[in-house]
Amino acid sequence: MTIRVLIVDDHPVVRAGIAALLAGEPDFEVIGECTGADEAVRFATDRKPDVVLMDLQLGDGPDGVNATERLTALPDAPKVLVLTTYDSDLDITRSVAAGATGYLLKAGPPDDLFRGIHAAARGETALAPQVAARLVGHMRAPAPALSPRETEIVRLLAEGLMNRQIATRLFISEATVKTHLVHIYDKLGVDSRAGAVAVATERRIIRN
């Protein structure tokens, strides 16, 4: 059976390279290329690909996680296989939570991509070795819990407060807030305020 593939990536050279790779394999048919989330959802609704190869960064519009969530909510939803250069904990967990069947890296060999597409089409999980190792590592060594004060600060981050405002609210110095943020980022495996809020919400440390 031929697997119908949609490529979603905002770089034309990357799309062309992936399409050329898949054209050399008899089991795959590239039925389209899209540059953004909205276009991908429209295309998938009309053409119903079996597998969508999804980049995470899609220019100025909604990102690949948003696109994945919308695609997997469609009737007769395609399988979404993330194909990206990013392998941060936040990117991986957000993609899996959005419904991605697998997560591969662009730096991997073509055979990994071919196997991943076959696995995704069968509804099986396809993970790059580095990604699988990180997920297993997290399962074996759960992330340390946030302290009550750290949880309070993340809640204030979610409200949109800046460091000085948080310091005023909690009657602590701005330097102390920055120190807490360093510990929060380390425990949650992120490097930004938005990442901290996203992971804390996903882990139900805070509520939306």
PDB file of C-alpha atoms in Angstrom:
ATOM      1  CA  MET A   1       0.000   0.000   0.000  1.00  0.00           C
ATOM      2  CA  THR A   2       1.310   3.440  -0.921  1.00  0.00           C
ATOM      3  CA  ILE A   3       1.542   5.862   2.010  1.00  0.00           C
ATOM      4  CA  ARG A   4       0.309   9.349   1.113  1.00  0.00           C
ATOM      5  CA  VAL A   5       2.539  11.968   2.733  1.00  0.00           C
ATOM      6  CA  LEU A   6       2.090  15.688   3.337  1.00  0.00           C
ATOM      7  CA  ILE A   7       5.228  17.737   4.104  1.00  0.00           C
ATOM      8  CA  VAL A   8       4.788  20.783   6.349  1.00  0.00           C
ATOM      9  CA  ASP A   9       7.891  22.983   6.579  1.00  0.00           C
ATOM     10  CA  ASP A  10       8.465  26.684   5.982  1.00  0.00           C
ATOM     11  CA  HIS A  11      11.847  26.189   4.247  1.00  0.00           C
ATOM     12  CA  PRO A  12      11.504  25.395   0.520  1.00  0.00           C
ATOM     13  CA  VAL A  13      14.933  23.771   0.284  1.00  0.00           C
ATOM     14  CA  VAL A  14      14.074  21.421   3.156  1.00  0.00           C
ATOM     15  CA  ARG A  15      10.725  20.519   1.607  1.00  0.00           C
ATOM     16  CA  ALA A  16      12.396  19.820  -1.728  1.00  0.00           C
ATOM     17  CA  GLY A  17      15.031  17.642  -0.085  1.00  0.00           C
ATOM     18  CA  ILE A  18      12.488  15.564   1.820  1.00  0.00           C
ATOM     19  CA  ALA A  19      10.300  15.213  -1.262  1.00  0.00           C
ATOM     20  CA  ALA A  20      13.287  14.050  -3.298  1.00  0.00           C
ATOM     21  CA  LEU A  21      14.198  11.445  -0.671  1.00  0.00           C
ATOM     22  CA  LEU A  22      10.672  10.059  -0.556  1.00  0.00           C
ATOM     23  CA  ALA A  23      10.354  10.068  -4.362  1.00  0.00           C
ATOM     24  CA  GLY A  24      13.085   7.440  -4.499  1.00  0.00           C
ATOM     25  CA  GLU A  25      11.039   5.038  -2.362  1.00  0.00           C
ATOM     26  CA  PRO A  26       8.194   3.044  -3.963  1.00  0.00           C
ATOM     27  CA  ASP A  27       6.068   2.981  -0.794  1.00  0.00           C
ATOM     28  CA  PHE A  28       5.614   6.749  -0.511  1.00  0.00           C
ATOM     29  CA  GLU A  29       3.683   9.363  -2.470  1.00  0.00           C
ATOM     30  CA  VAL A  30       4.152  13.024  -1.576  1.00  0.00           C
ATOM     31  CA  ILE A  31       0.731  14.517  -2.228  1.00  0.00           C
ATOM     32  CA  GLY A  32       1.508  18.042  -1.077  1.00  0.00           C
ATOM     33  CA  GLU A  33       3.759  20.566   0.608  1.00  0.00           C
ATOM     34  CA  CYS A  34       2.595  23.285   2.994  1.00  0.00           C
ATOM     35  CA  THR A  35       4.398  26.138   4.693  1.00  0.00           C
ATOM     36  CA  GLY A  36       2.111  26.829   7.648  1.00  0.00           C
ATOM     37  CA  ALA A  37      -0.419  25.400  10.086  1.00  0.00           C
ATOM     38  CA  ASP A  38      -3.575  26.864   8.553  1.00  0.00           C
ATOM     39  CA  GLU A  39      -2.625  25.714   5.072  1.00  0.00           C
ATOM     40  CA  ALA A  40      -1.793  22.224   6.381  1.00  0.00           C
ATOM     41  CA  VAL A  41      -5.162  21.850   8.096  1.00  0.00           C
ATOM     42  CA  ARG A  42      -7.018  22.927   4.948  1.00  0.00           C
ATOM     43  CA  PHE A  43      -4.970  20.581   2.771  1.00  0.00           C
ATOM     44  CA  ALA A  44      -5.403  17.620   5.121  1.00  0.00           C
ATOM     45  CA  THR A  45      -9.139  18.217   5.317  1.00  0.00           C
ATOM     46  CA  ASP A  46      -9.435  18.122   1.525  1.00  0.00           C
ATOM     47  CA  ARG A  47      -6.819  15.539   0.536  1.00  0.00           C
ATOM     48  CA  LYS A  48      -6.621  13.277   3.614  1.00  0.00           C
ATOM     49  CA  PRO A  49      -2.942  12.276   3.741  1.00  0.00           C
ATOM     50  CA  ASP A  50      -1.963   9.179   5.701  1.00  0.00           C
ATOM     51  CA  VAL A  51       1.060  10.780   7.354  1.00  0.00           C
ATOM     52  CA  VAL A  52       2.004  14.428   7.879  1.00  0.00           C
ATOM     53  CA  LEU A  53       5.696  15.268   8.321  1.00  0.00           C
ATOM     54  CA  MET A  54       5.585  18.274  10.638  1.00  0.00           C
ATOM     55  CA  ASP A  55       8.282  20.826  11.393  1.00  0.00           C
ATOM     56  CA  LEU A  56       7.882  22.692  14.694  1.00  0.00           C
ATOM     57  CA  GLN A  57       8.886  26.192  13.615  1.00  0.00           C
ATOM     58  CA  LEU A  58       6.591  27.501  10.896  1.00  0.00           C
ATOM     59  CA  GLY A  59       7.468  31.146  10.420  1.00  0.00           C
ATOM     60  CA  ASP A  60       5.324  33.865  11.968  1.00  0.00           C
ATOM     61  CA  GLY A  61       2.082  31.896  12.228  1.00  0.00           C
ATOM     62  CA  PRO A  62       0.971  29.083  14.552  1.00  0.00           C
ATOM     63  CA  ASP A  63       3.736  26.585  15.258  1.00  0.00           C
ATOM     64  CA  GLY A  64       3.920  22.884  14.494  1.00  0.00           C
ATOM     65  CA  VAL A  65       2.515  21.892  17.872  1.00  0.00           C
ATOM     66  CA  ASN A  66      -0.597  23.951  17.197  1.00  0.00           C
ATOM     67  CA  ALA A  67      -0.857  22.400  13.729  1.00  0.00           C
ATOM     68  CA  THR A  68      -0.449  18.897  15.178  1.00  0.00           C
ATOM     69  CA  GLU A  69      -3.212  19.453  17.694  1.00  0.00           C
ATOM     70  CA  ARG A  70      -5.582  20.686  14.997  1.00  0.00           C
ATOM     71  CA  LEU A  71      -4.702  17.922  12.539  1.00  0.00           C
ATOM     72  CA  THR A  72      -5.145  15.108  15.046  1.00  0.00           C
ATOM     73  CA  ALA A  73      -8.583  16.501  15.939  1.00  0.00           C
ATOM     74  CA  LEU A  74      -9.845  16.161  12.365  1.00  0.00           C
ATOM     75  CA  PRO A  75     -12.261  13.402  11.345  1.00  0.00           C
ATOM     76  CA  ASP A  76     -10.179  10.574   9.842  1.00  0.00           C
ATOM     77  CA  ALA A  77      -7.147  12.363  11.235  1.00  0.00           C
ATOM     78  CA  PRO A  78      -3.754  11.721   9.643  1.00  0.00           C
ATOM     79  CA  LYS A  79      -0.834  10.482  11.684  1.00  0.00           C
ATOM     80  CA  VAL A  80       1.528  13.341  12.486  1.00  0.00           C
ATOM     81  CA  LEU A  81       5.247  12.621  12.553  1.00  0.00           C
ATOM     82  CA  VAL A  82       7.323  15.530  13.850  1.00  0.00           C
ATOM     83  CA  LEU A  83      10.490  16.074  11.810  1.00  0.00           C
ATOM     84  CA  THR A  84      12.536  18.892  13.268  1.00  0.00           C
ATOM     85  CA  THR A  85      15.949  20.126  14.341  1.00  0.00           C
ATOM     86  CA  TYR A  86      14.741  20.818  17.889  1.00  0.00           C
ATOM     87  CA  ASP A  87      15.025  18.218  20.646  1.00  0.00           C
ATOM     88  CA  SER A  88      14.390  20.137  23.867  1.00  0.00           C
ATOM     89  CA  ASP A  89      12.305  18.513  26.581  1.00  0.00           C
ATOM     90  CA  LEU A  90       9.632  21.152  26.107  1.00  0.00           C
ATOM     91  CA  ASP A  91       9.375  20.600  22.341  1.00  0.00           C
ATOM     92  CA  ILE A  92       9.129  16.840  22.794  1.00  0.00           C
ATOM     93  CA  THR A  93       6.529  16.896  25.557  1.00  0.00           C
ATOM     94  CA  ARG A  94       4.379  19.522  23.820  1.00  0.00           C
ATOM     95  CA  SER A  95       4.421  17.560  20.565  1.00  0.00           C
ATOM     96  CA  VAL A  96       3.480  14.273  22.213  1.00  0.00           C
ATOM     97  CA  ALA A  97       0.748  15.982  24.231  1.00  0.00           C
ATOM     98  CA  ALA A  98      -0.631  17.484  20.998  1.00  0.00           C
ATOM     99  CA  GLY A  99      -1.040  14.006  19.536  1.00  0.00           C
ATOM    100  CA  ALA A 100       2.100  13.435  17.468  1.00  0.00           C
ATOM    101  CA  THR A 101       2.653   9.759  16.659  1.00  0.00           C
ATOM    102  CA  GLY A 102       6.421  10.182  16.527  1.00  0.00           C
ATOM    103  CA  TYR A 103       9.329  12.578  16.822  1.00  0.00           C
ATOM    104  CA  LEU A 104      12.324  12.445  14.478  1.00  0.00           C
ATOM    105  CA  LEU A 105      15.293  14.734  13.956  1.00  0.00           C
ATOM    106  CA  LYS A 106      16.311  16.130  10.585  1.00  0.00           C
ATOM    107  CA  ALA A 107      19.924  15.219  11.306  1.00  0.00           C
ATOM    108  CA  GLY A 108      19.028  11.521  11.378  1.00  0.00           C
ATOM    109  CA  PRO A 109      19.727   9.118   8.490  1.00  0.00           C
ATOM    110  CA  PRO A 110      17.135   8.707   5.721  1.00  0.00           C
ATOM    111  CA  ASP A 111      16.425   5.112   6.766  1.00  0.00           C
ATOM    112  CA  ASP A 112      15.171   6.396  10.137  1.00  0.00           C
ATOM    113  CA  LEU A 113      12.753   8.651   8.301  1.00  0.00           C
ATOM    114  CA  PHE A 114      11.521   5.839   6.064  1.00  0.00           C
ATOM    115  CA  ARG A 115      11.009   3.513   9.031  1.00  0.00           C
ATOM    116  CA  GLY A 116       9.332   6.297  10.961  1.00  0.00           C
ATOM    117  CA  ILE A 117       6.808   6.973   8.215  1.00  0.00           C
ATOM    118  CA  HIS A 118       5.962   3.270   7.961  1.00  0.00           C
ATOM    119  CA  ALA A 119       5.567   3.050  11.743  1.00  0.00           C
ATOM    120  CA  ALA A 120       3.408   6.178  11.890  1.00  0.00           C
ATOM    121  CA  ALA A 121       1.159   4.887   9.109  1.00  0.00           C
ATOM    122  CA  ARG A 122       0.607   1.746  11.203  1.00  0.00           C
ATOM    123  CA  GLY A 123      -0.220   3.859  14.236  1.00  0.00           C
ATOM    124  CA  GLU A 124       3.020   2.950  15.993  1.00  0.00           C
ATOM    125  CA  THR A 125       5.296   5.326  17.862  1.00  0.00           C
ATOM    126  CA  ALA A 126       8.447   6.413  16.017  1.00  0.00           C
ATOM    127  CA  LEU A 127      11.142   8.164  18.035  1.00  0.00           C
ATOM    128  CA  ALA A 128      14.648   9.264  17.182  1.00  0.00           C
ATOM    129  CA  PRO A 129      17.131   7.361  19.381  1.00  0.00           C
ATOM    130  CA  GLN A 130      18.139  10.565  21.197  1.00  0.00           C
ATOM    131  CA  VAL A 131      14.513  11.415  21.895  1.00  0.00           C
ATOM    132  CA  ALA A 132      13.692   7.916  23.132  1.00  0.00           C
ATOM    133  CA  ALA A 133      16.707   7.982  25.459  1.00  0.00           C
ATOM    134  CA  ARG A 134      15.608  11.299  26.945  1.00  0.00           C
ATOM    135  CA  LEU A 135      12.067  10.107  27.536  1.00  0.00           C
ATOM    136  CA  VAL A 136      13.268   6.906  29.200  1.00  0.00           C
ATOM    137  CA  GLY A 137      15.683   8.917  31.313  1.00  0.00           C
ATOM    138  CA  HIS A 138      12.875  11.142  32.540  1.00  0.00           C
ATOM    139  CA  MET A 139      10.742   8.125  33.421  1.00  0.00           C
ATOM    140  CA  ARG A 140      13.571   6.617  35.454  1.00  0.00           C
ATOM    141  CA  ALA A 141      14.463   9.895  37.142  1.00  0.00           C
ATOM    142  CA  PRO A 142      11.312  11.977  37.680  1.00  0.00           C
ATOM    143  CA  ALA A 143      11.830  15.710  37.716  1.00  0.00           C
ATOM    144  CA  PRO A 144      12.241  17.255  41.176  1.00  0.00           C
ATOM    145  CA  ALA A 145       9.149  18.933  42.546  1.00  0.00           C
ATOM    146  CA  LEU A 146       8.812  22.686  42.799  1.00  0.00           C
ATOM    147  CA  SER A 147       8.800  24.161  46.290  1.00  0.00           C
ATOM    148  CA  PRO A 148       5.673  26.033  47.453  1.00  0.00           C
ATOM    149  CA  ARG A 149       7.431  29.356  46.805  1.00  0.00           C
ATOM    150  CA  GLU A 150       8.541  28.259  43.324  1.00  0.00           C
ATOM    151  CA  THR A 151       5.005  27.113  42.518  1.00  0.00           C
ATOM    152  CA  GLU A 152       3.693  30.491  43.667  1.00  0.00           C
ATOM    153  CA  ILE A 153       6.136  32.273  41.364  1.00  0.00           C
ATOM    154  CA  VAL A 154       5.107  30.133  38.382  1.00  0.00           C
ATOM    155  CA  ARG A 155       1.473  31.033  39.065  1.00  0.00           C
ATOM    156  CA  LEU A 156       2.439  34.694  38.938  1.00  0.00           C
ATOM    157  CA  LEU A 157       4.369  34.111  35.718  1.00  0.00           C
ATOM    158  CA  ALA A 158       1.182  32.634  34.269  1.00  0.00           C
ATOM    159  CA  GLU A 159      -0.627  35.859  35.204  1.00  0.00           C
ATOM    160  CA  GLY A 160       1.923  37.763  33.130  1.00  0.00           C
ATOM    161  CA  LEU A 161       3.762  39.454  35.988  1.00  0.00           C
ATOM    162  CA  MET A 162       7.363  40.559  35.480  1.00  0.00           C
ATOM    163  CA  ASN A 163      10.160  40.024  38.008  1.00  0.00           C
ATOM    164  CA  ARG A 164       9.733  43.384  39.724  1.00  0.00           C
ATOM    165  CA  GLN A 165       5.976  42.891  40.045  1.00  0.00           C
ATOM    166  CA  ILE A 166       6.484  39.392  41.468  1.00  0.00           C
ATOM    167  CA  ALA A 167       8.986  40.753  43.995  1.00  0.00           C
ATOM    168  CA  THR A 168       6.494  43.407  45.096  1.00  0.00           C
ATOM    169  CA  ARG A 169       3.643  40.900  45.359  1.00  0.00           C
ATOM    170  CA  LEU A 170       5.690  38.453  47.444  1.00  0.00           C
ATOM    171  CA  PHE A 171       7.610  41.045  49.487  1.00  0.00           C
ATOM    172  CA  ILE A 172      10.984  39.722  48.334  1.00  0.00           C
ATOM    173  CA  SER A 173      13.832  41.250  46.344  1.00  0.00           C
ATOM    174  CA  GLU A 174      14.004  41.114  42.563  1.00  0.00           C
ATOM    175  CA  ALA A 175      17.333  39.255  42.902  1.00  0.00           C
ATOM    176  CA  THR A 176      15.573  36.565  44.934  1.00  0.00           C
ATOM    177  CA  VAL A 177      12.953  36.204  42.222  1.00  0.00           C
ATOM    178  CA  LYS A 178      15.707  35.702  39.641  1.00  0.00           C
ATOM    179  CA  THR A 179      17.326  33.036  41.820  1.00  0.00           C
ATOM    180  CA  HIS A 180      14.015  31.206  42.149  1.00  0.00           C
ATOM    181  CA  LEU A 181      13.557  31.362  38.365  1.00  0.00           C
ATOM    182  CA  VAL A 182      16.942  29.706  37.815  1.00  0.00           C
ATOM    183  CA  HIS A 183      15.860  26.799  40.039  1.00  0.00           C
ATOM    184  CA  ILE A 184      12.412  26.632  38.407  1.00  0.00           C
ATOM    185  CA  TYR A 185      13.865  26.486  34.885  1.00  0.00           C
ATOM    186  CA  ASP A 186      16.301  23.759  35.943  1.00  0.00           C
ATOM    187  CA  LYS A 187      13.621  21.620  37.578  1.00  0.00           C
ATOM    188  CA  LEU A 188      11.195  21.951  34.664  1.00  0.00           C
ATOM    189  CA  GLY A 189      13.847  21.533  31.968  1.00  0.00           C
ATOM    190  CA  VAL A 190      13.050  24.824  30.232  1.00  0.00           C
ATOM    191  CA  ASP A 191      14.857  28.055  29.431  1.00  0.00           C
ATOM    192  CA  SER A 192      12.100  30.663  29.328  1.00  0.00           C
ATOM    193  CA  ARG A 193       9.153  32.036  31.275  1.00  0.00           C
ATOM    194  CA  ALA A 194       6.700  30.775  28.665  1.00  0.00           C
ATOM    195  CA  GLY A 195       8.293  27.328  28.787  1.00  0.00           C
ATOM    196  CA  ALA A 196       7.998  27.224  32.581  1.00  0.00           C
ATOM    197  CA  VAL A 197       4.299  28.097  32.437  1.00  0.00           C
ATOM    198  CA  ALA A 198       3.643  25.560  29.663  1.00  0.00           C
ATOM    199  CA  VAL A 199       5.357  22.667  31.449  1.00  0.00           C
ATOM    200  CA  ALA A 200       3.882  23.560  34.840  1.00  0.00           C
ATOM    201  CA  THR A 201       0.416  23.622  33.291  1.00  0.00           C
ATOM    202  CA  GLU A 202       0.996  20.333  31.478  1.00  0.00           C
ATOM    203  CA  ARG A 203       2.153  18.672  34.718  1.00  0.00           C
ATOM    204  CA  ARG A 204      -0.818  20.198  36.545  1.00  0.00           C
ATOM    205  CA  ILE A 205       1.447  22.090  38.910  1.00  0.00           C
ATOM    206  CA  ILE A 206      -0.707  25.102  38.107  1.00  0.00           C
ATOM    207  CA  ARG A 207      -4.105  25.462  36.454  1.00  0.00           C
ATOM    208  CA  ASN A 208      -5.028  27.640  33.503  1.00  0.00           C
TER     209      ASN A 208
END
